[in-house]
GROMACS .gro file of C-alpha atoms in nm:
model
  453
    1MET     CA    1   1.862  -1.603  -0.421
    2VAL     CA    2   1.954  -1.435  -0.754
    3ILE     CA    3   1.648  -1.285  -0.921
    4ASN     CA    4   1.788  -1.143  -1.246
    5ASP     CA    5   1.656  -1.420  -1.473
    6TYR     CA    6   1.304  -1.272  -1.475
    7ARG     CA    7   1.151  -0.954  -1.612
    8TYR     CA    8   1.109  -0.806  -1.265
    9ARG     CA    9   1.328  -0.752  -0.960
   10ILE     CA   10   1.127  -0.825  -0.646
   11ALA     CA   11   1.118  -0.736  -0.276
   12PHE     CA   12   0.869  -0.781   0.005
   13GLY     CA   13   0.842  -0.745   0.382
   14GLN     CA   14   0.629  -0.649   0.680
   15LEU     CA   15   0.671  -0.518   1.034
   16VAL     CA   16   0.445  -0.510   1.338
   17GLY     CA   17   0.263  -0.182   1.404
   18LYS     CA   18   0.291   0.028   1.718
   19ALA     CA   19  -0.063  -0.056   1.826
   20HIS     CA   20   0.021  -0.428   1.849
   21LEU     CA   21   0.339  -0.399   2.054
   22PRO     CA   22   0.177  -0.315   2.393
   23LYS     CA   23  -0.065  -0.607   2.345
   24GLY     CA   24   0.212  -0.851   2.263
   25LEU     CA   25   0.053  -0.928   1.926
   26PRO     CA   26   0.265  -1.036   1.629
   27CYS     CA   27   0.255  -0.870   1.289
   28GLN     CA   28  -0.070  -0.981   1.126
   29ASP     CA   29   0.032  -0.867   0.777
   30ASN     CA   30   0.205  -1.109   0.542
   31SER     CA   31   0.350  -1.059   0.196
   32ILE     CA   32   0.545  -1.262  -0.057
   33CYS     CA   33   0.699  -1.230  -0.403
   34LEU     CA   34   0.778  -1.552  -0.584
   35GLN     CA   35   0.940  -1.632  -0.920
   36LYS     CA   36   0.884  -1.981  -1.051
   37ASN     CA   37   0.787  -2.154  -1.378
   38GLY     CA   38   0.833  -1.828  -1.568
   39VAL     CA   39   0.580  -1.653  -1.343
   40THR     CA   40   0.642  -1.357  -1.115
   41VAL     CA   41   0.377  -1.314  -0.848
   42ALA     CA   42   0.330  -1.073  -0.557
   43VAL     CA   43   0.069  -1.132  -0.287
   44LEU     CA   44  -0.013  -0.925   0.023
   45SER     CA   45  -0.260  -1.000   0.300
   46ASP     CA   46  -0.369  -0.803   0.606
   47GLY     CA   47  -0.504  -1.009   0.896
   48CYS     CA   48  -0.820  -0.878   1.062
   49GLY     CA   49  -0.726  -0.677   1.371
   50SER     CA   50  -1.022  -0.801   1.577
   51SER     CA   51  -0.879  -1.154   1.577
   52THR     CA   52  -0.566  -1.233   1.774
   53ILE     CA   53  -0.471  -1.520   1.541
   54SER     CA   54  -0.544  -1.368   1.201
   55GLN     CA   55  -0.172  -1.377   1.117
   56TYR     CA   56  -0.220  -1.745   1.037
   57GLY     CA   57  -0.491  -1.657   0.787
   58SER     CA   58  -0.280  -1.393   0.613
   59LYS     CA   59   0.016  -1.633   0.594
   60ILE     CA   60  -0.200  -1.907   0.443
   61THR     CA   61  -0.345  -1.655   0.198
   62VAL     CA   62  -0.015  -1.531   0.055
   63ASN     CA   63   0.144  -1.877   0.035
   64SER     CA   64  -0.154  -2.053  -0.122
   65ILE     CA   65  -0.218  -1.781  -0.383
   66ALA     CA   66   0.151  -1.751  -0.474
   67LYS     CA   67   0.162  -2.129  -0.528
   68LEU     CA   68  -0.163  -2.128  -0.727
   69PHE     CA   69  -0.043  -1.865  -0.974
   70THR     CA   70   0.308  -1.999  -1.020
   71ASP     CA   71   0.177  -2.354  -1.069
   72ASP     CA   72  -0.121  -2.280  -1.293
   73PHE     CA   73  -0.096  -1.929  -1.441
   74ASP     CA   74  -0.193  -2.034  -1.794
   75ASN     CA   75  -0.522  -2.196  -1.691
   76LEU     CA   76  -0.610  -1.896  -1.477
   77TYR     CA   77  -0.528  -1.657  -1.761
   78ASP     CA   78  -0.682  -1.832  -2.061
   79GLY     CA   79  -1.050  -1.811  -2.157
   80ASP     CA   80  -1.316  -1.561  -2.259
   81TYR     CA   81  -1.343  -1.331  -1.958
   82SER     CA   82  -1.659  -1.171  -2.093
   83LYS     CA   83  -1.847  -1.492  -2.013
   84ILE     CA   84  -1.994  -1.540  -1.669
   85ASP     CA   85  -1.904  -1.908  -1.642
   86VAL     CA   86  -1.539  -1.829  -1.716
   87GLN     CA   87  -1.535  -1.553  -1.453
   88LEU     CA   88  -1.695  -1.785  -1.200
   89GLU     CA   89  -1.448  -2.067  -1.261
   90LYS     CA   90  -1.140  -1.844  -1.218
   91ARG     CA   91  -1.271  -1.656  -0.917
   92LYS     CA   92  -1.392  -1.974  -0.749
   93ARG     CA   93  -1.048  -2.130  -0.778
   94ILE     CA   94  -0.882  -1.830  -0.615
   95VAL     CA   95  -1.120  -1.806  -0.319
   96ASP     CA   96  -1.160  -2.181  -0.266
   97THR     CA   97  -0.783  -2.230  -0.270
   98ILE     CA   98  -0.751  -2.004   0.033
   99ILE     CA   99  -1.048  -2.152   0.220
  100ASN     CA  100  -0.945  -2.514   0.162
  101GLU     CA  101  -0.594  -2.442   0.292
  102GLU     CA  102  -0.741  -2.270   0.598
  103ILE     CA  103  -0.967  -2.568   0.668
  104ASN     CA  104  -0.664  -2.797   0.648
  105PHE     CA  105  -0.477  -2.570   0.887
  106ILE     CA  106  -0.766  -2.575   1.136
  107ASN     CA  107  -0.783  -2.955   1.126
  108GLU     CA  108  -0.407  -2.986   1.179
  109ASN     CA  109  -0.376  -2.727   1.458
  110GLU     CA  110  -0.651  -2.802   1.709
  111ALA     CA  111  -0.457  -2.659   2.004
  112ILE     CA  112  -0.438  -2.311   1.850
  113PHE     CA  113  -0.813  -2.295   1.802
  114GLU     CA  114  -0.904  -2.451   2.135
  115GLU     CA  115  -0.705  -2.176   2.305
  116TYR     CA  116  -0.867  -1.910   2.087
  117ILE     CA  117  -1.217  -2.041   2.163
  118GLU     CA  118  -1.142  -2.049   2.535
  119LYS     CA  119  -1.033  -1.685   2.530
  120ASN     CA  120  -1.339  -1.584   2.326
  121ASN     CA  121  -1.592  -1.818   2.482
  122THR     CA  122  -1.878  -1.566   2.509
  123GLU     CA  123  -1.863  -1.485   2.138
  124TYR     CA  124  -1.825  -1.855   2.059
  125GLU     CA  125  -2.139  -1.952   2.252
  126LYS     CA  126  -2.340  -1.684   2.071
  127HIS     CA  127  -2.199  -1.804   1.739
  128LEU     CA  128  -2.307  -2.165   1.803
  129LYS     CA  129  -2.672  -2.062   1.829
  130SER     CA  130  -2.686  -2.023   1.451
  131LYS     CA  131  -2.357  -2.153   1.307
  132ASP     CA  132  -2.094  -2.420   1.364
  133ARG     CA  133  -1.744  -2.441   1.511
  134LEU     CA  134  -1.568  -2.449   1.175
  135SER     CA  135  -1.717  -2.117   1.063
  136PHE     CA  136  -1.607  -1.958   1.394
  137CYS     CA  137  -1.250  -2.079   1.338
  138LEU     CA  138  -1.249  -1.962   0.976
  139ALA     CA  139  -1.370  -1.619   1.085
  140ALA     CA  140  -1.071  -1.604   1.323
  141LEU     CA  141  -0.851  -1.628   1.011
  142TYR     CA  142  -1.011  -1.332   0.833
  143SER     CA  143  -0.751  -1.171   0.607
  144THR     CA  144  -0.752  -0.957   0.294
  145LEU     CA  145  -0.612  -1.046  -0.049
  146LEU     CA  146  -0.412  -0.832  -0.290
  147PHE     CA  147  -0.222  -0.994  -0.579
  148PHE     CA  148  -0.045  -0.940  -0.910
  149ALA     CA  149   0.096  -1.209  -1.141
  150GLU     CA  150   0.288  -1.186  -1.471
  151LYS     CA  151   0.410  -1.434  -1.730
  152ASP     CA  152   0.547  -1.348  -2.075
  153GLY     CA  153   0.393  -1.000  -2.068
  154LYS     CA  154   0.051  -1.129  -1.963
  155TYR     CA  155  -0.101  -1.005  -1.636
  156LEU     CA  156  -0.360  -1.099  -1.374
  157LEU     CA  157  -0.439  -0.895  -1.065
  158GLY     CA  158  -0.706  -0.865  -0.801
  159ARG     CA  159  -0.827  -0.750  -0.462
  160ILE     CA  160  -1.060  -0.858  -0.184
  161GLY     CA  161  -1.060  -0.617   0.108
  162ASP     CA  162  -0.842  -0.315   0.179
  163GLY     CA  163  -0.491  -0.230   0.068
  164VAL     CA  164  -0.379  -0.056  -0.250
  165LEU     CA  165  -0.223  -0.183  -0.573
  166GLY     CA  166  -0.041   0.072  -0.784
  167ALA     CA  167   0.140   0.017  -1.113
  168ILE     CA  168   0.363   0.185  -1.369
  169VAL     CA  169   0.149   0.142  -1.680
  170ASP     CA  170   0.303   0.269  -2.003
  171ASN     CA  171   0.538   0.483  -1.793
  172LYS     CA  172   0.250   0.630  -1.591
  173LEU     CA  173   0.232   0.556  -1.217
  174LYS     CA  174  -0.129   0.517  -1.114
  175ILE     CA  175  -0.357   0.375  -0.847
  176VAL     CA  176  -0.510   0.061  -0.997
  177LEU     CA  177  -0.698  -0.116  -0.716
  178GLU     CA  178  -0.818   0.001  -0.376
  179GLU     CA  179  -1.115  -0.075  -0.156
  180LYS     CA  180  -1.422   0.133  -0.238
  181LYS     CA  181  -1.595   0.193   0.091
  182GLU     CA  182  -1.925   0.374   0.070
  183GLY     CA  183  -1.915   0.482   0.432
  184GLU     CA  184  -1.763   0.381   0.762
  185VAL     CA  185  -2.060   0.155   0.838
  186ASN     CA  186  -1.956  -0.077   0.556
  187GLY     CA  187  -1.704  -0.329   0.686
  188THR     CA  188  -1.428  -0.493   0.490
  189ILE     CA  189  -1.519  -0.802   0.289
  190TYR     CA  190  -1.276  -1.096   0.316
  191PRO     CA  191  -1.234  -1.406   0.094
  192TYR     CA  192  -1.425  -1.612   0.350
  193ASN     CA  193  -1.722  -1.374   0.320
  194ILE     CA  194  -1.724  -1.426  -0.057
  195TYR     CA  195  -1.701  -1.803  -0.002
  196THR     CA  196  -1.989  -1.799   0.250
  197PHE     CA  197  -2.216  -1.590   0.027
  198ALA     CA  198  -2.139  -1.816  -0.268
  199GLN     CA  199  -2.261  -2.126  -0.084
  200GLY     CA  200  -2.612  -1.985  -0.128
  201ASN     CA  201  -2.555  -1.838  -0.474
  202GLU     CA  202  -2.234  -1.897  -0.668
  203MET     CA  203  -2.278  -1.559  -0.838
  204PHE     CA  204  -2.125  -1.409  -0.525
  205TYR     CA  205  -1.787  -1.521  -0.655
  206CYS     CA  206  -1.840  -1.229  -0.895
  207ASP     CA  207  -1.930  -0.986  -0.618
  208LYS     CA  208  -1.806  -0.632  -0.679
  209ASN     CA  209  -1.595  -0.658  -0.362
  210PHE     CA  210  -1.383  -0.917  -0.544
  211GLU     CA  211  -1.200  -0.728  -0.817
  212PHE     CA  212  -1.029  -0.963  -1.062
  213LYS     CA  213  -0.882  -0.819  -1.381
  214ARG     CA  214  -0.693  -0.937  -1.685
  215PRO     CA  215  -0.534  -0.627  -1.843
  216SER     CA  216  -0.473  -0.606  -2.213
  217PRO     CA  217  -0.135  -0.755  -2.313
  218ASN     CA  218  -0.084  -0.438  -2.517
  219VAL     CA  219  -0.007  -0.239  -2.202
  220ASN     CA  220   0.340  -0.238  -2.052
  221ILE     CA  221   0.348  -0.277  -1.674
  222SER     CA  222   0.704  -0.203  -1.563
  223GLY     CA  223   0.643  -0.180  -1.189
  224VAL     CA  224   0.390  -0.277  -0.925
  225ILE     CA  225   0.355  -0.178  -0.560
  226LEU     CA  226   0.125  -0.361  -0.319
  227SER     CA  227   0.077  -0.185   0.016
  228SER     CA  228  -0.131  -0.273   0.318
  229ASP     CA  229  -0.382  -0.033   0.468
  230GLY     CA  230  -0.135   0.053   0.743
  231CYS     CA  231   0.107   0.233   0.514
  232SER     CA  232  -0.077   0.311   0.190
  233SER     CA  233  -0.169   0.666   0.289
  234LEU     CA  234   0.196   0.753   0.349
  235PHE     CA  235   0.266   0.729  -0.025
  236TRP     CA  236   0.021   0.999  -0.136
  237TYR     CA  237   0.123   1.345  -0.252
  238LYS     CA  238  -0.044   1.558   0.013
  239LYS     CA  239  -0.065   1.911  -0.125
  240ASP     CA  240  -0.407   1.872  -0.290
  241TYR     CA  241  -0.678   1.734  -0.063
  242PHE     CA  242  -0.925   1.647  -0.339
  243HIS     CA  243  -0.677   1.463  -0.561
  244LYS     CA  244  -0.481   1.148  -0.493
  245ARG     CA  245  -0.159   1.042  -0.662
  246TYR     CA  246   0.159   0.868  -0.558
  247SER     CA  247   0.448   1.076  -0.428
  248SER     CA  248   0.808   1.058  -0.547
  249VAL     CA  249   0.901   0.825  -0.260
  250VAL     CA  250   0.743   0.539  -0.459
  251SER     CA  251   0.983   0.611  -0.743
  252GLU     CA  252   1.267   0.588  -0.489
  253ILE     CA  253   1.143   0.247  -0.374
  254PHE     CA  254   1.126   0.121  -0.732
  255ASN     CA  255   1.473   0.256  -0.801
  256ASP     CA  256   1.631   0.091  -0.495
  257VAL     CA  257   1.472  -0.247  -0.566
  258SER     CA  258   1.554  -0.230  -0.937
  259GLN     CA  259   1.925  -0.215  -0.855
  260CYS     CA  260   1.921  -0.534  -0.646
  261ASP     CA  261   1.961  -0.871  -0.813
  262ASP     CA  262   1.972  -1.051  -0.478
  263LEU     CA  263   1.641  -1.108  -0.301
  264GLU     CA  264   1.780  -1.102   0.052
  265ASN     CA  265   1.949  -0.768  -0.011
  266ALA     CA  266   1.637  -0.624  -0.176
  267ASN     CA  267   1.416  -0.731   0.115
  268SER     CA  268   1.659  -0.585   0.367
  269ILE     CA  269   1.664  -0.247   0.191
  270LEU     CA  270   1.285  -0.243   0.159
  271ILE     CA  271   1.227  -0.319   0.527
  272GLU     CA  272   1.506  -0.110   0.680
  273LYS     CA  273   1.459   0.197   0.461
  274TYR     CA  274   1.087   0.202   0.387
  275VAL     CA  275   0.871  -0.035   0.593
  276LYS     CA  276   1.030   0.086   0.919
  277ASP     CA  277   0.958   0.445   0.816
  278CYS     CA  278   0.596   0.348   0.748
  279VAL     CA  279   0.561   0.201   1.097
  280GLU     CA  280   0.712   0.510   1.259
  281ASN     CA  281   0.488   0.751   1.069
  282SER     CA  282   0.163   0.556   1.044
  283SER     CA  283  -0.118   0.756   1.202
  284ASN     CA  284  -0.330   0.446   1.269
  285LEU     CA  285  -0.035   0.254   1.426
  286ASP     CA  286  -0.123  -0.049   1.214
  287ASP     CA  287   0.105  -0.323   1.083
  288CYS     CA  288   0.280  -0.224   0.760
  289SER     CA  289   0.367  -0.440   0.461
  290LEU     CA  290   0.492  -0.391   0.106
  291ALA     CA  291   0.550  -0.607  -0.199
  292ILE     CA  292   0.738  -0.467  -0.500
  293LEU     CA  293   0.794  -0.583  -0.858
  294VAL     CA  294   0.995  -0.360  -1.090
  295ASN     CA  295   1.172  -0.384  -1.422
  296PRO     CA  296   1.527  -0.244  -1.402
  297ASN     CA  297   1.451  -0.024  -1.706
  298PHE     CA  298   1.137   0.133  -1.560
  299LYS     CA  299   1.048   0.495  -1.627
  300ILE     CA  300   0.789   0.718  -1.461
  301GLU     CA  301   0.690   1.003  -1.690
  302GLU     CA  302   0.364   1.092  -1.519
  303TYR     CA  303   0.201   1.055  -1.176
  304VAL     CA  304  -0.164   0.999  -1.265
  305ILE     CA  305  -0.412   1.190  -1.049
  306LYS     CA  306  -0.722   1.021  -0.913
  307ASP     CA  307  -1.001   1.258  -0.817
  308ILE     CA  308  -1.151   1.234  -0.469
  309PRO     CA  309  -1.515   1.352  -0.478
  310LYS     CA  310  -1.571   1.664  -0.277
  311PRO     CA  311  -1.837   1.617  -0.008
  312VAL     CA  312  -2.145   1.814  -0.103
  313ILE     CA  313  -2.339   1.794   0.221
  314LYS     CA  314  -2.235   2.147   0.325
  315ASP     CA  315  -2.336   2.280  -0.016
  316VAL     CA  316  -2.696   2.157   0.006
  317PRO     CA  317  -2.925   2.405   0.185
  318ASP     CA  318  -3.177   2.248   0.421
  319SER     CA  319  -3.462   2.415   0.234
  320VAL     CA  320  -3.357   2.243  -0.089
  321ILE     CA  321  -3.331   1.902   0.084
  322VAL     CA  322  -3.684   1.947   0.216
  323LYS     CA  323  -3.811   2.027  -0.133
  324ILE     CA  324  -3.639   1.726  -0.288
  325ALA     CA  325  -3.736   1.484  -0.013
  326THR     CA  326  -4.107   1.566   0.001
  327ASP     CA  327  -4.377   1.406  -0.210
  328LYS     CA  328  -4.463   1.694  -0.441
  329VAL     CA  329  -4.457   1.810  -0.802
  330TRP     CA  330  -4.197   2.071  -0.888
  331THR     CA  331  -4.344   2.339  -1.110
  332PRO     CA  332  -4.144   2.445  -1.415
  333GLU     CA  333  -4.060   2.768  -1.236
  334GLU     CA  334  -3.918   2.581  -0.936
  335VAL     CA  335  -3.716   2.351  -1.158
  336ASN     CA  336  -3.577   2.647  -1.349
  337LYS     CA  337  -3.490   2.829  -1.027
  338ASN     CA  338  -3.329   2.538  -0.841
  339LEU     CA  339  -3.168   2.342  -1.124
  340GLY     CA  340  -3.128   2.592  -1.404
  341LEU     CA  341  -3.341   2.390  -1.645
  342SER     CA  342  -3.566   2.509  -1.923
  343ASP     CA  343  -3.925   2.603  -1.848
  344GLU     CA  344  -4.081   2.296  -2.008
  345ASP     CA  345  -3.909   2.058  -1.764
  346GLU     CA  346  -4.099   1.922  -1.466
  347PHE     CA  347  -3.961   1.708  -1.188
  348TYR     CA  348  -4.161   1.466  -0.977
  349ILE     CA  349  -4.003   1.241  -0.718
  350LYS     CA  350  -4.163   1.007  -0.466
  351GLU     CA  351  -3.839   0.863  -0.326
  352ALA     CA  352  -3.799   1.057  -0.001
  353GLY     CA  353  -3.447   0.927   0.055
  354PHE     CA  354  -3.297   1.037  -0.276
  355ALA     CA  355  -3.142   1.358  -0.144
  356GLU     CA  356  -2.992   1.171   0.150
  357PHE     CA  357  -2.870   0.904  -0.094
  358CYS     CA  358  -2.684   1.170  -0.295
  359ILE     CA  359  -2.530   1.312   0.020
  360LYS     CA  360  -2.424   0.970   0.149
  361TYR     CA  361  -2.244   0.891  -0.176
  362SER     CA  362  -2.095   1.243  -0.205
  363LEU     CA  363  -2.283   1.300  -0.530
  364ASN     CA  364  -2.367   1.634  -0.684
  365TYR     CA  365  -2.744   1.617  -0.639
  366GLU     CA  366  -2.815   1.869  -0.916
  367ASP     CA  367  -2.628   1.659  -1.175
  368TYR     CA  368  -2.818   1.346  -1.081
  369LEU     CA  369  -3.156   1.515  -1.075
  370ILE     CA  370  -3.087   1.647  -1.425
  371LEU     CA  371  -2.984   1.297  -1.530
  372TYR     CA  372  -3.313   1.166  -1.392
  373LEU     CA  373  -3.504   1.422  -1.595
  374ASN     CA  374  -3.315   1.323  -1.909
  375LEU     CA  375  -3.396   0.956  -1.842
  376LYS     CA  376  -3.764   1.048  -1.814
  377LYS     CA  377  -3.749   1.233  -2.144
  378LYS     CA  378  -3.589   0.939  -2.322
  379TYR     CA  379  -3.791   0.650  -2.177
  380LEU     CA  380  -4.130   0.806  -2.097
  381SER     CA  381  -4.176   0.998  -2.422
  382SER     CA  382  -4.485   0.922  -2.632
  383ASP     CA  383  -4.279   0.761  -2.911
  384ASN     CA  384  -4.101   0.523  -2.676
  385ASP     CA  385  -4.313   0.214  -2.614
  386THR     CA  386  -4.165   0.085  -2.286
  387ASP     CA  387  -4.325  -0.056  -1.974
  388LEU     CA  388  -4.148   0.188  -1.742
  389SER     CA  389  -4.263   0.423  -1.469
  390GLU     CA  390  -4.103   0.721  -1.297
  391ASP     CA  391  -4.041   0.511  -0.987
  392LYS     CA  392  -3.878   0.233  -1.188
  393ILE     CA  393  -3.647   0.475  -1.368
  394LEU     CA  394  -3.548   0.625  -1.033
  395ASN     CA  395  -3.469   0.278  -0.895
  396PHE     CA  396  -3.256   0.205  -1.202
  397LEU     CA  397  -3.065   0.528  -1.143
  398ILE     CA  398  -2.997   0.444  -0.779
  399THR     CA  399  -2.887   0.090  -0.876
  400ALA     CA  400  -2.656   0.227  -1.147
  401ILE     CA  401  -2.494   0.468  -0.901
  402ARG     CA  402  -2.445   0.196  -0.642
  403GLU     CA  403  -2.308  -0.061  -0.890
  404LYS     CA  404  -2.112   0.200  -1.090
  405VAL     CA  405  -2.259   0.107  -1.428
  406ASP     CA  406  -2.412   0.303  -1.714
  407VAL     CA  407  -2.778   0.367  -1.628
  408TYR     CA  408  -2.879   0.385  -1.996
  409LYS     CA  409  -2.724   0.042  -2.061
  410LEU     CA  410  -2.898  -0.091  -1.750
  411ILE     CA  411  -3.242   0.027  -1.862
  412ASP     CA  412  -3.186  -0.091  -2.220
  413LEU     CA  413  -3.090  -0.432  -2.083
  414ASP     CA  414  -3.411  -0.446  -1.882
  415ILE     CA  415  -3.617  -0.358  -2.189
  416GLU     CA  416  -3.434  -0.624  -2.390
  417LEU     CA  417  -3.503  -0.885  -2.125
  418LEU     CA  418  -3.870  -0.794  -2.112
  419ASN     CA  419  -3.890  -0.844  -2.488
  420LEU     CA  420  -3.719  -1.183  -2.455
  421CYS     CA  421  -3.974  -1.274  -2.188
  422GLU     CA  422  -4.268  -1.166  -2.405
  423ASN     CA  423  -4.131  -1.367  -2.696
  424GLY     CA  424  -4.105  -1.676  -2.476
  425GLU     CA  425  -3.724  -1.696  -2.503
  426ILE     CA  426  -3.686  -1.680  -2.124
  427GLU     CA  427  -3.949  -1.773  -1.867
  428ASN     CA  428  -3.906  -1.487  -1.623
  429TYR     CA  429  -3.693  -1.179  -1.668
  430GLU     CA  430  -3.617  -1.178  -1.294
  431SER     CA  431  -3.487  -1.536  -1.308
  432LYS     CA  432  -3.127  -1.656  -1.319
  433ASN     CA  433  -3.114  -1.546  -1.684
  434TYR     CA  434  -3.168  -1.189  -1.572
  435ASP     CA  435  -2.908  -1.221  -1.294
  436GLU     CA  436  -2.645  -1.345  -1.538
  437LEU     CA  437  -2.713  -1.080  -1.802
  438TYR     CA  438  -2.721  -0.805  -1.541
  439LEU     CA  439  -2.399  -0.931  -1.384
  440ASN     CA  440  -2.241  -0.947  -1.728
  441LEU     CA  441  -2.314  -0.576  -1.763
  442VAL     CA  442  -2.152  -0.501  -1.428
  443LEU     CA  443  -1.847  -0.710  -1.515
  444SER     CA  444  -1.819  -0.559  -1.862
  445ASN     CA  445  -1.623  -0.276  -1.704
  446ASP     CA  446  -1.329  -0.519  -1.686
  447LYS     CA  447  -1.338  -0.647  -2.046
  448ASP     CA  448  -1.102  -0.408  -2.223
  449ILE     CA  449  -0.917  -0.295  -1.917
  450GLY     CA  450  -0.616  -0.080  -1.995
  451PHE     CA  451  -0.620   0.069  -1.648
  452GLU     CA  452  -0.829   0.357  -1.771
  453GLU     CA  453  -1.028   0.519  -1.496
   0.00000   0.00000   0.00000
């Protein structure tokens, strides 16, 4: 297949990881690059390791999403993305496309699932106490989603689950999408999880675990690399522990693919030279998969660094944690001594878990306590007529940290909604109106995306 009629040269491939070979398991990763109808699309999916048949789910995922974007890119791209209903419609189509294809596969391949149920009968019987057979079969197809699509210099990209998407943006190679885990206890979210949540509330199609972005057409994306969790870490420059950036090997991959105008040759080079090396050197022995799009005239002038927060737990003395986590008033002298604030400041906190919250999220607790004090000054001052309390401001701060939004915007939104409620424009500020406006704030981070951190 000659691929020189499009803006990008493409390559993709996957190989089974060392951990699967002794178990006789196939590669559960799948990837694809497709050029059709003027669209170039790359999709990568990692099947859940706890299921022995998740390779079917990842295969369905990459094929169905590649077809969706090449068949209907314009409808997926067009519209006002700042509006919730537009976001919902696009996101729903992406997730539902995968789930509907998986349901069709289950209905057409009864033997595969009968055998799977027989081998996992104990788990199946427990599952049936609260759910049905179909949901058990769909869970067996758990797989992640990572995608990028381009047409006429317009782009769409997204992620559900792990894996990393990097891109050469205006000649700068940067990490664009990767799973944001807040701790090992938080498991990976898959498209089926989003679908399940959305059956109770369609707003879950806009869950933060589903990143879906439409970059500005003013940016120039000359290369994209999609990598599964099994090999992503092998592409980092390793000399600085608290910074993450791609190493020069990614430039070598782009260069090799950019010189191939035959897909079979490009795939062969990618697998034999790079994916095999990933399998051999992967510390977690996982399956490895890559999907590459690159313009033959690409340039990399800068490897953009992404900061990794330094853990602060060792820097927080136990005596300070006790002071923060107890129900007490800090005197001005204590504030000045512990936080370096002026004598007129006073800190009062009832939330016993706030110090632990800062530690869990690797936050600098001093910075966030100072921020809390500044919020109190702004919103509890005598000339600010708001129905807020110290506890409510603290809850807003914790919510803002967790959702990664501006806490000042969040509080101002709440005040605005209260005013709308008092004026009779909405019935209840905690109703669906509030959910939509709040969600719009969270999603506003994607509006003018130029891949700025």
